[in-house]
Amino acid sequence: MIAEIEVIESKFHTIIQGNPRLGYKSFGVPESGPVDPFTAVLANLLLDNDPYAPLLEITQGGFEFLVHKNTYIAISGADLNATLIRGNKSFAIPIGISVKLLDKDRIVFNGSNRGFRCWCAFCGGIDVVPILSSTSTLETSNLGGIFGRRLLKGDVFKVKNDTQPKNKILLPLLNIENKEIVCLRVVKGSQYDKFSKDDVDKFFNNSYIVLSSSNRIGIRLSCADKKIKPVSGFNILSDPSPLGAVQITTDGKPIILLQDRGTVGGYPKIATVIKADLIKVAQLKPYQLVNFKLVSIEDAINEYYNVLKLMKKSILEINVNFIVDYMRLLREYDISYFRYNFKIFNFLLRRD
Amino acid sequence: MGVDAKFSLVSEGSLLIEIGDKIDYEISKKISALSLAFKKLDIIDITVSYSSLLIDFDPLKHNFNKFLSEVKAIYDFTMLNFSPSDKELNIREIFVKFGGQYGPDLKYVADFHNISEEEVIEEFTSKIYMVFMLGFTPGFAYMGILSDRIATPRLSTPRLVVEAGSVGIAGNQTGIYPSRSPGGWRIIGRTEQVIFSPEREDPFFLKPSDYVRFIRVDC
């Protein structure tokens, strides 16, 4: 019995993302896919799915769906206070574990104080047709997903299968930082050498505020201190924009280019955010402060390697006894992602 | 080799190769030849632009120095065997309705150069243009090189909506909007030709190194 999911509410931005769309950049097609590919993959792995099976990328919350027939889901990333409503009862859904949903269950993502984006995977993945060899939605040209756009109230989609996944939990190894200023590590960008030394210094000494106009095309930033004159951009002959490139517009506003960016662009790119820090980028909320720190390519590669290693270690298969203990823990403690995961973590350390 | 290329890592998994910094037929043909040649490598994707290429690769799969020497070897070999003459000219014909509701900026372009709208259309359709690169949005072809008689700067504030098929001018480039999107190019006409259709076996009507001839049709 294959489940169907009906969207009841979609206030902000919830979109289907799957595998990156590769091989079409020279035709102007960016890769799309989840903003934080590492964390998104974990939601799929919790359900024994293909790592890039299509799932929901939920930004900010304001999303609700109704389940027809049974299925399993798993959530990774931000804690958007997911709640399961079954009859007249409601339960908090923890991040990082597969949850069985029954016919007529409703799931509400209310929103959070911790993080900005989460990924909700379904058993077998969401059933969508790949376009240009990818299921990921690219809104700017209506590709992939459902009608090539974000999900709207009334949309219905199917889930691929109903096989019960193995019991696994996600350890919070790729955790979300909760700092006043998020530091993004970067390497030198394509036009780094074309900026004056003063401008480069200014770029690294300034802190920036995330603007609410940010989206999957890019995170838009503005100088946190209005009195500081921003580094001003200039026009270049349009050249390729790598994922994570930080371009400086003519009015001095940096934009971190993300998965749905234009493949080429005419603003100079001073830096590129390292792959490992896409985890932080995906969780940037409007008004969050960020700054940039220059690291070497070698450091960037090492960090990338470390993230992949942590990903492998994050998923833990658990046995029946453990589940009993785990359920007790869930009842016992406040359903705050960090706190209970911390408890689980300690618990596991004690067990070993 | 013929040109001095600059190879730089612009991320841990992206290598930028620059062979110039201008819009130029020969540079563009070299870029095309290189992009074809680099497909031999075990890479993730490749982006081409006017005078540079970006190779995306998995940094954990390749030892960088070894990878760079492979890239350089292919570069040298390709440049050594490069000949700028066109082997086969692939000319695409595109039928365009100019002016009026289809080309709201045709009058501006004419006024900007102190010529008539007729003369703009004549000048525009008298040449064939090369597709230098695709970008901005899927299938959007950057073509040129427009004569200075009709080259016109972009709008200072982009339009929120430009209809699919709109033919625009920006400086000495021309392009066709494949889908309805925001845009800052001066729109002089519109074509019914579907430029990008993901369902089609060959989704992209125009590809880098193609040539385009615009043909006027009556509104």
Coordinates of C-alpha atoms in Angstrom, one line a residue:
Chain A
M1 CA 0.0 0.0 0.0
I2 CA 1.8 3.1 -1.3
A3 CA 1.2 6.2 0.7
E4 CA 0.1 9.6 -0.7
I5 CA 1.0 12.8 0.9
E6 CA -1.3 15.8 0.7
V7 CA 0.0 19.3 1.4
I8 CA -2.3 21.1 3.8
E9 CA -0.3 24.3 4.4
S10 CA 2.8 25.7 2.7
K11 CA 3.4 29.2 3.9
F12 CA 7.1 29.7 3.4
H13 CA 9.4 27.6 1.2
T14 CA 9.2 23.8 0.9
I15 CA 10.5 22.2 -2.2
I16 CA 11.4 18.7 -3.5
Q17 CA 15.1 18.1 -3.9
G18 CA 16.9 15.0 -5.0
N19 CA 20.2 14.2 -6.8
P20 CA 22.2 17.1 -8.2
R21 CA 21.6 17.8 -11.9
L22 CA 25.1 17.2 -13.3
G23 CA 26.5 17.5 -16.8
Y24 CA 24.4 20.5 -18.0
K25 CA 26.4 23.4 -16.6
S26 CA 27.7 24.3 -20.1
F27 CA 24.0 24.7 -21.1
G28 CA 23.3 27.1 -18.3
V29 CA 21.7 24.5 -15.9
P30 CA 22.9 24.6 -12.3
E31 CA 23.1 21.5 -10.1
S32 CA 20.2 22.3 -7.7
G33 CA 19.8 19.6 -5.0
P34 CA 19.7 20.3 -1.2
V35 CA 21.5 23.4 0.0
D36 CA 23.3 21.1 2.5
P37 CA 23.8 17.9 0.6
F38 CA 25.6 16.2 3.6
T39 CA 22.7 16.5 6.1
A40 CA 20.0 15.9 3.5
V41 CA 21.6 12.5 2.6
L42 CA 21.4 11.5 6.3
A43 CA 17.6 11.7 6.3
N44 CA 17.5 9.3 3.4
L45 CA 20.0 6.9 5.0
L46 CA 17.9 6.7 8.1
L47 CA 15.2 5.1 5.9
D48 CA 17.6 2.9 3.9
N49 CA 16.8 5.0 0.9
D50 CA 19.1 5.8 -2.0
P51 CA 21.2 8.7 -0.6
Y52 CA 19.9 11.1 -3.2
A53 CA 16.2 10.0 -3.2
P54 CA 13.9 13.0 -3.6
L55 CA 12.9 14.5 -0.2
L56 CA 11.4 17.7 1.1
E57 CA 13.6 20.7 1.9
I58 CA 11.6 22.7 4.4
T59 CA 12.8 26.3 5.1
Q60 CA 11.6 28.1 8.1
G61 CA 8.5 26.0 8.8
G62 CA 4.9 26.9 8.1
F63 CA 4.4 23.5 6.4
E64 CA 1.8 20.8 7.1
F65 CA 0.9 17.6 5.3
L66 CA -1.7 14.8 5.6
V67 CA -0.8 11.2 5.1
H68 CA -3.0 8.8 3.2
K69 CA -2.0 5.2 4.0
N70 CA 1.0 4.2 6.1
T71 CA 4.6 5.3 5.5
Y72 CA 7.8 6.2 7.3
I73 CA 9.6 9.5 7.5
A74 CA 12.9 10.7 8.9
I75 CA 14.0 14.3 9.5
S76 CA 17.5 15.8 9.5
G77 CA 18.8 19.3 9.9
A78 CA 17.1 22.2 11.7
D79 CA 14.6 21.5 14.5
L80 CA 11.5 23.1 13.0
N81 CA 9.3 21.6 15.8
A82 CA 7.8 18.9 13.8
T83 CA 4.6 17.6 15.4
L84 CA 2.6 14.5 14.6
I85 CA -1.2 14.9 15.1
R86 CA -3.0 11.6 15.4
G87 CA -6.7 11.9 16.3
N88 CA -6.8 14.2 19.2
K89 CA -3.3 13.5 20.4
S90 CA -0.1 15.2 19.3
F91 CA 3.5 14.1 19.6
A92 CA 6.8 15.9 19.0
I93 CA 8.7 14.2 16.2
P94 CA 12.4 13.9 17.0
I95 CA 15.1 14.6 14.4
G96 CA 17.3 11.7 13.4
I97 CA 15.0 8.7 13.7
S98 CA 12.5 7.0 11.4
V99 CA 8.9 7.5 12.5
K100 CA 6.0 5.4 11.3
L101 CA 3.0 7.4 10.1
L102 CA -0.5 6.0 9.8
D103 CA -3.4 6.8 7.5
K104 CA -4.8 10.3 8.4
D105 CA -1.8 11.4 10.4
R106 CA -1.0 15.1 10.1
I107 CA 2.5 16.5 10.4
V108 CA 3.1 20.1 11.2
F109 CA 6.4 22.0 10.9
N110 CA 5.8 25.0 13.1
G111 CA 9.1 26.7 12.9
S112 CA 12.1 27.0 15.2
N113 CA 14.7 28.9 17.1
R114 CA 17.4 26.5 16.1
G115 CA 18.4 26.4 12.4
F116 CA 16.4 27.3 9.3
R117 CA 16.2 24.3 7.0
C118 CA 15.4 20.7 7.5
W119 CA 15.1 17.7 5.2
C120 CA 12.2 15.3 5.5
A121 CA 12.7 12.0 3.7
F122 CA 9.9 9.4 3.0
C123 CA 10.2 5.7 2.7
G124 CA 11.7 4.9 -0.7
G125 CA 11.8 8.6 -1.6
I126 CA 9.2 10.9 -3.2
D127 CA 7.9 9.5 -6.5
V128 CA 8.8 12.2 -9.1
V129 CA 10.0 12.0 -12.7
P130 CA 13.6 13.0 -13.3
I131 CA 14.1 15.9 -15.7
L132 CA 17.5 16.2 -17.3
S133 CA 18.6 13.2 -15.1
S134 CA 17.6 14.8 -11.8
T135 CA 14.5 15.0 -9.6
S136 CA 15.6 18.2 -8.0
T137 CA 13.4 21.3 -8.5
L138 CA 14.8 24.3 -10.2
E139 CA 12.2 27.0 -9.7
T140 CA 13.8 29.6 -11.9
S141 CA 13.1 27.4 -15.0
N142 CA 10.4 25.2 -13.7
L143 CA 12.4 22.0 -13.8
G144 CA 11.9 18.8 -11.7
G145 CA 9.9 18.2 -8.5
I146 CA 6.2 18.8 -8.9
F147 CA 5.5 21.3 -11.7
G148 CA 9.0 22.7 -11.3
R149 CA 8.0 24.8 -8.3
R150 CA 7.9 24.9 -4.6
L151 CA 5.0 23.0 -2.9
L152 CA 1.7 24.7 -2.5
K153 CA -1.4 23.9 -0.5
G154 CA -3.4 21.1 -2.2
D155 CA -0.4 19.4 -3.9
V156 CA -0.4 15.7 -3.7
F157 CA 2.6 13.4 -4.2
K158 CA 3.3 9.7 -3.9
V159 CA 5.9 7.9 -1.9
K160 CA 7.9 5.2 -3.6
N161 CA 7.5 2.2 -1.2
D162 CA 6.4 1.1 2.3
T163 CA 9.2 -1.1 3.4
Q164 CA 10.0 -0.8 7.1
P165 CA 13.5 0.6 7.5
K166 CA 16.1 -0.8 9.9
N167 CA 16.2 0.9 13.3
K168 CA 18.7 3.6 13.2
I169 CA 19.4 6.9 14.9
L170 CA 21.4 9.9 13.8
L171 CA 24.1 11.2 16.2
P172 CA 24.4 15.0 16.1
L173 CA 27.9 14.9 14.8
L174 CA 27.2 17.4 12.0
N175 CA 25.7 19.8 14.5
I176 CA 24.2 23.2 13.9
E177 CA 26.2 26.0 15.4
N178 CA 24.3 28.4 17.5
K179 CA 26.8 31.3 17.6
E180 CA 26.2 35.0 17.5
I181 CA 28.5 35.3 14.5
V182 CA 28.7 32.4 12.1
C183 CA 32.2 32.1 10.7
L184 CA 32.3 30.8 7.1
R185 CA 35.6 29.4 5.9
V186 CA 36.5 30.4 2.4
V187 CA 39.3 29.9 -0.2
K188 CA 40.4 32.5 -2.7
G189 CA 37.8 33.1 -5.4
S190 CA 38.1 33.5 -9.1
Q191 CA 38.8 37.3 -9.0
Y192 CA 40.5 37.5 -5.6
D193 CA 43.6 38.9 -7.2
K194 CA 41.7 41.7 -8.9
F195 CA 40.6 43.3 -5.5
S196 CA 43.0 45.7 -3.8
K197 CA 44.7 44.5 -0.6
D198 CA 42.7 47.1 1.3
D199 CA 39.4 45.7 -0.1
V200 CA 40.5 42.1 0.7
D201 CA 41.3 43.2 4.3
K202 CA 38.0 45.0 4.6
F203 CA 36.2 41.9 3.3
F204 CA 37.6 39.7 5.9
N205 CA 37.4 42.2 8.8
N206 CA 33.7 43.2 8.1
S207 CA 30.9 41.2 9.5
Y208 CA 27.7 40.9 7.5
I209 CA 24.0 40.5 8.1
V210 CA 21.9 38.0 6.2
L211 CA 19.1 39.7 4.2
S212 CA 15.6 38.2 4.1
S213 CA 15.7 38.3 0.2
S214 CA 18.1 35.3 0.4
N215 CA 17.0 32.1 -1.3
R216 CA 18.3 29.0 -3.1
I217 CA 20.0 31.2 -5.7
G218 CA 22.1 32.9 -3.1
I219 CA 22.5 34.2 0.4
R220 CA 22.4 38.0 0.2
L221 CA 24.5 39.9 2.7
S222 CA 24.9 43.5 3.7
C223 CA 27.5 45.1 5.9
A224 CA 26.4 44.7 9.6
D225 CA 27.8 48.2 10.4
K226 CA 26.2 50.7 8.1
K227 CA 29.0 53.2 8.7
I228 CA 31.6 51.0 7.1
K229 CA 32.0 51.6 3.4
P230 CA 31.6 48.2 1.7
V231 CA 34.0 46.6 -0.6
S232 CA 32.7 47.7 -4.0
G233 CA 32.4 45.3 -6.9
F234 CA 33.0 45.9 -10.5
N235 CA 31.9 44.3 -13.8
I236 CA 33.9 41.5 -15.4
L237 CA 33.4 39.5 -18.5
S238 CA 30.8 36.9 -17.4
D239 CA 32.6 33.8 -16.2
P240 CA 31.7 30.5 -14.5
S241 CA 30.3 30.7 -10.9
P242 CA 31.3 27.8 -8.7
L243 CA 29.0 26.6 -5.9
G244 CA 29.6 28.7 -2.8
A245 CA 31.3 31.6 -4.7
V246 CA 31.0 34.9 -2.9
Q247 CA 30.4 37.6 -5.5
I248 CA 30.5 41.3 -4.8
T249 CA 27.8 43.3 -6.5
T250 CA 28.5 46.9 -7.7
D251 CA 26.8 48.3 -4.6
G252 CA 29.1 46.3 -2.4
K253 CA 26.7 43.6 -1.3
P254 CA 28.2 40.1 -1.1
I255 CA 26.1 37.2 -2.4
I256 CA 27.0 33.6 -1.6
L257 CA 25.9 31.7 -4.7
L258 CA 24.0 28.5 -4.0
Q259 CA 22.7 25.5 -5.9
D260 CA 20.1 27.3 -8.1
R261 CA 22.5 30.2 -9.1
G262 CA 23.1 31.3 -12.7
T263 CA 26.0 29.2 -14.0
V264 CA 27.9 32.3 -15.2
G265 CA 27.9 35.8 -13.9
G266 CA 29.4 39.2 -14.4
Y267 CA 30.2 40.2 -10.8
P268 CA 33.7 39.5 -9.4
K269 CA 34.0 36.6 -7.0
I270 CA 36.3 37.3 -4.1
A271 CA 36.1 34.0 -2.3
T272 CA 34.4 30.6 -2.3
V273 CA 32.9 29.0 0.8
I274 CA 34.4 25.6 1.4
K275 CA 32.1 22.6 0.8
A276 CA 32.1 21.6 4.5
D277 CA 30.6 24.9 5.5
L278 CA 27.6 24.5 3.3
I279 CA 26.2 22.8 6.4
K280 CA 26.3 26.2 8.1
V281 CA 25.2 28.2 5.0
A282 CA 22.0 26.1 4.8
Q283 CA 21.0 27.2 8.3
L284 CA 21.6 31.0 7.9
K285 CA 18.5 32.9 8.9
P286 CA 17.6 36.4 8.0
Y287 CA 19.4 38.9 10.4
Q288 CA 22.0 36.3 11.3
L289 CA 25.6 37.8 11.4
V290 CA 28.3 36.1 9.4
N291 CA 32.0 36.7 8.7
F292 CA 34.6 35.1 6.5
K293 CA 37.9 33.4 7.3
L294 CA 40.4 32.5 4.6
V295 CA 41.8 29.0 4.7
S296 CA 44.0 27.0 2.3
I297 CA 42.8 24.6 -0.3
E298 CA 44.5 21.8 1.7
D299 CA 42.4 22.7 4.7
A300 CA 39.3 22.8 2.6
I301 CA 39.9 19.3 1.3
N302 CA 40.6 18.0 4.8
E303 CA 37.4 19.5 6.1
Y304 CA 35.5 18.0 3.3
Y305 CA 37.0 14.6 4.0
N306 CA 36.2 15.0 7.8
V307 CA 32.6 15.9 7.1
L308 CA 32.2 12.8 4.9
K309 CA 33.8 10.7 7.7
L310 CA 31.5 12.2 10.3
M311 CA 28.5 11.5 8.0
K312 CA 29.4 7.8 8.0
K313 CA 29.8 7.7 11.8
S314 CA 26.5 9.7 12.3
I315 CA 24.2 6.9 11.5
L316 CA 23.9 4.2 14.1
E317 CA 22.0 1.0 13.8
I318 CA 20.2 0.2 17.1
N319 CA 18.7 -3.0 18.5
V320 CA 15.4 -3.7 20.1
N321 CA 16.6 -3.2 23.7
F322 CA 18.0 0.1 22.7
I323 CA 14.7 1.2 21.2
V324 CA 12.9 0.5 24.5
D325 CA 15.5 2.6 26.3
Y326 CA 15.3 5.2 23.6
M327 CA 11.5 5.5 23.8
R328 CA 11.9 5.9 27.6
L329 CA 14.4 8.7 27.0
L330 CA 12.0 10.4 24.6
R331 CA 9.3 10.3 27.2
E332 CA 11.5 11.3 30.0
Y333 CA 13.2 14.3 28.5
D334 CA 12.2 17.5 26.8
I335 CA 11.9 17.0 23.1
S336 CA 14.6 19.5 22.3
Y337 CA 16.8 18.2 19.5
F338 CA 20.1 19.0 21.1
R339 CA 19.2 18.1 24.6
Y340 CA 17.8 14.6 23.9
N341 CA 20.4 13.8 21.3
F342 CA 23.0 14.8 23.9
K343 CA 21.4 12.4 26.3
I344 CA 21.3 9.7 23.7
F345 CA 24.9 10.4 22.9
N346 CA 26.0 10.1 26.6
F347 CA 23.8 7.1 26.9
L348 CA 25.6 5.4 24.1
L349 CA 29.0 6.2 25.3
R350 CA 28.1 4.6 28.7
R351 CA 26.8 1.5 26.9
D352 CA 30.0 1.1 25.0
Chain B
M1 CA 51.6 27.3 -26.4
G2 CA 49.6 29.9 -28.5
V3 CA 48.0 31.5 -25.5
D4 CA 49.0 31.8 -21.9
A5 CA 46.4 30.0 -19.9
K6 CA 46.0 30.6 -16.2
F7 CA 45.0 27.5 -14.1
S8 CA 43.6 28.2 -10.6
L9 CA 41.7 26.4 -8.0
V10 CA 38.7 28.5 -7.0
S11 CA 37.3 25.9 -4.6
E12 CA 38.6 22.6 -3.3
G13 CA 36.7 20.9 -6.2
S14 CA 36.8 23.5 -9.0
L15 CA 39.6 24.3 -11.4
L16 CA 39.3 27.6 -13.4
I17 CA 41.1 27.8 -16.7
E18 CA 41.3 31.3 -18.2
I19 CA 42.6 31.8 -21.7
G20 CA 41.7 35.5 -22.2
D21 CA 39.4 38.2 -21.0
K22 CA 37.5 39.3 -24.0
I23 CA 34.7 38.3 -26.3
D24 CA 36.5 36.8 -29.3
Y25 CA 35.7 34.2 -31.9
E26 CA 39.0 32.4 -31.8
I27 CA 39.1 32.3 -28.0
S28 CA 35.6 30.9 -27.9
K29 CA 36.4 28.2 -30.4
K30 CA 39.4 27.2 -28.3
I31 CA 37.1 27.0 -25.3
S32 CA 34.8 24.7 -27.2
A33 CA 37.6 22.4 -28.3
L34 CA 38.9 22.3 -24.7
S35 CA 35.5 21.6 -23.2
L36 CA 35.1 18.6 -25.5
A37 CA 38.6 17.4 -24.8
F38 CA 38.3 17.6 -21.0
K39 CA 35.3 15.3 -21.1
K40 CA 37.8 12.5 -21.3
L41 CA 38.7 13.2 -17.6
D42 CA 37.0 11.7 -14.6
I43 CA 35.1 14.9 -13.7
I44 CA 31.8 16.0 -12.3
D45 CA 30.8 18.8 -14.6
I46 CA 32.2 21.6 -16.8
T47 CA 31.0 25.2 -17.3
V48 CA 32.1 27.2 -20.3
S49 CA 32.1 31.0 -20.6
Y50 CA 33.5 33.5 -23.1
S51 CA 37.1 33.0 -22.3
S52 CA 37.3 30.5 -19.4
L53 CA 36.2 27.0 -18.3
L54 CA 35.4 25.7 -14.9
I55 CA 36.0 22.0 -14.2
D56 CA 34.2 20.5 -11.2
F57 CA 35.9 17.4 -9.9
D58 CA 35.9 15.3 -6.7
P59 CA 38.8 16.4 -4.6
L60 CA 38.9 13.1 -2.8
K61 CA 39.2 11.1 -6.0
H62 CA 42.1 13.0 -7.5
N63 CA 45.5 13.9 -6.3
F64 CA 45.5 17.5 -7.2
N65 CA 49.0 17.8 -8.7
K66 CA 48.4 14.7 -10.8
F67 CA 45.0 16.0 -11.9
L68 CA 46.5 19.3 -12.8
S69 CA 49.2 17.7 -14.9
E70 CA 46.6 15.7 -16.8
V71 CA 44.5 18.8 -17.4
K72 CA 47.6 20.6 -18.7
A73 CA 48.6 17.7 -20.9
I74 CA 45.1 17.7 -22.5
Y75 CA 45.3 21.5 -22.8
D76 CA 48.6 21.4 -24.6
F77 CA 47.5 18.7 -26.9
T78 CA 44.3 20.4 -27.8
M79 CA 45.9 23.7 -28.5
L80 CA 48.6 22.1 -30.6
N81 CA 46.0 20.5 -32.8
F82 CA 43.7 23.5 -32.8
S83 CA 42.8 25.2 -36.0
P84 CA 40.5 28.2 -36.0
S85 CA 38.8 27.5 -39.3
D86 CA 35.3 26.3 -39.0
K87 CA 35.0 22.6 -39.7
E88 CA 31.2 22.7 -40.1
L89 CA 29.2 25.8 -39.6
N90 CA 26.0 24.9 -37.8
I91 CA 23.6 27.8 -38.7
R92 CA 20.3 27.9 -36.9
E93 CA 17.6 30.1 -38.3
I94 CA 15.4 32.0 -35.9
F95 CA 12.2 33.8 -37.0
V96 CA 11.6 37.0 -35.1
K97 CA 8.7 39.5 -34.9
F98 CA 10.3 42.9 -34.3
G99 CA 9.0 45.9 -32.4
G100 CA 5.6 46.8 -31.0
Q101 CA 4.4 44.5 -28.2
Y102 CA 7.1 42.0 -29.2
G103 CA 10.0 44.4 -29.0
P104 CA 9.2 47.2 -26.5
D105 CA 12.8 48.5 -26.6
L106 CA 13.2 48.6 -30.4
K107 CA 12.4 52.3 -30.4
Y108 CA 14.8 53.0 -27.6
V109 CA 17.6 51.2 -29.5
A110 CA 16.8 53.3 -32.6
D111 CA 16.6 56.6 -30.7
F112 CA 19.9 55.7 -28.9
H113 CA 21.7 55.5 -32.2
N114 CA 19.7 58.2 -34.0
I115 CA 18.6 55.8 -36.7
S116 CA 15.2 54.4 -37.6
E117 CA 13.6 51.2 -36.2
E118 CA 13.8 49.8 -39.8
E119 CA 17.6 50.4 -39.8
V120 CA 18.0 48.6 -36.5
I121 CA 16.2 45.6 -37.8
E122 CA 18.2 45.6 -41.1
E123 CA 21.5 45.9 -39.3
F124 CA 20.5 43.2 -36.7
T125 CA 19.4 40.7 -39.4
S126 CA 22.2 41.3 -41.8
K127 CA 24.8 39.3 -39.8
I128 CA 25.1 35.8 -38.4
Y129 CA 26.0 35.6 -34.8
M130 CA 28.0 33.0 -32.9
V131 CA 26.7 31.3 -29.7
F132 CA 29.6 32.1 -27.2
M133 CA 28.1 30.4 -24.2
L134 CA 24.9 29.3 -22.4
G135 CA 24.2 30.6 -19.0
F136 CA 22.2 32.8 -16.7
T137 CA 19.3 30.4 -17.0
P138 CA 19.0 27.0 -18.8
G139 CA 19.5 27.5 -22.6
F140 CA 20.0 31.2 -22.5
A141 CA 22.5 31.8 -25.4
Y142 CA 25.0 34.7 -25.3
M143 CA 25.5 35.6 -28.9
G144 CA 27.5 38.2 -30.8
I145 CA 29.2 40.2 -31.9
L146 CA 26.7 43.0 -32.6
S147 CA 27.9 46.0 -34.6
D148 CA 28.5 49.2 -32.7
R149 CA 25.7 50.7 -34.8
I150 CA 23.1 48.9 -32.7
A151 CA 25.0 47.9 -29.5
T152 CA 23.0 49.3 -26.6
P153 CA 23.5 49.2 -22.8
R154 CA 21.2 47.2 -20.6
L155 CA 18.2 48.7 -18.8
S156 CA 19.3 50.4 -15.6
T157 CA 16.6 48.5 -13.7
P158 CA 15.8 45.0 -15.0
R159 CA 12.2 44.1 -15.9
L160 CA 10.5 41.7 -13.5
V161 CA 9.0 39.8 -16.3
V162 CA 10.4 39.2 -19.8
E163 CA 8.3 36.9 -22.0
A164 CA 9.8 33.6 -23.3
G165 CA 11.3 33.9 -26.7
S166 CA 12.2 37.6 -26.3
V167 CA 15.2 38.7 -28.2
G168 CA 17.4 41.2 -26.4
I169 CA 20.5 43.3 -26.7
A170 CA 23.0 44.0 -24.0
G171 CA 26.1 45.9 -25.2
N172 CA 27.4 44.1 -28.2
Q173 CA 25.7 40.8 -27.2
T174 CA 22.4 39.5 -28.2
G175 CA 20.4 36.7 -26.5
I176 CA 17.0 34.9 -26.4
Y177 CA 15.1 34.4 -23.2
P178 CA 14.2 30.6 -23.1
S179 CA 11.6 31.1 -20.5
R180 CA 9.6 33.8 -18.8
S181 CA 12.0 35.4 -16.4
P182 CA 13.2 38.7 -15.0
G183 CA 15.7 40.4 -17.3
G184 CA 17.7 43.6 -18.1
W185 CA 18.4 43.2 -21.8
R186 CA 16.8 45.6 -24.3
I187 CA 14.0 43.6 -25.9
I188 CA 13.7 44.3 -29.7
G189 CA 11.6 41.3 -30.8
R190 CA 10.2 37.9 -30.0
T191 CA 10.5 34.4 -31.6
E192 CA 8.1 31.5 -31.3
Q193 CA 11.0 29.1 -31.6
V194 CA 11.1 27.0 -28.4
I195 CA 14.7 27.5 -27.2
F196 CA 14.7 25.2 -24.2
S197 CA 12.4 22.2 -23.8
P198 CA 13.5 19.7 -21.2
E199 CA 11.1 17.0 -22.5
R200 CA 12.6 17.1 -26.0
E201 CA 15.3 14.5 -26.7
D202 CA 17.6 17.4 -27.5
P203 CA 16.5 20.0 -24.9
F204 CA 18.7 22.9 -26.1
F205 CA 18.0 24.5 -29.5
L206 CA 21.2 26.4 -29.3
K207 CA 24.6 25.2 -28.2
P208 CA 28.0 26.8 -27.8
S209 CA 29.7 27.3 -31.2
D210 CA 26.4 27.3 -33.1
Y211 CA 25.7 30.2 -35.4
V212 CA 22.4 32.0 -35.6
R213 CA 20.7 33.9 -38.4
F214 CA 17.7 36.0 -37.3
I215 CA 15.0 36.3 -40.0
R216 CA 12.3 38.9 -39.8
V217 CA 8.7 37.9 -40.0
D218 CA 5.7 40.3 -40.2
C219 CA 3.9 41.0 -36.9

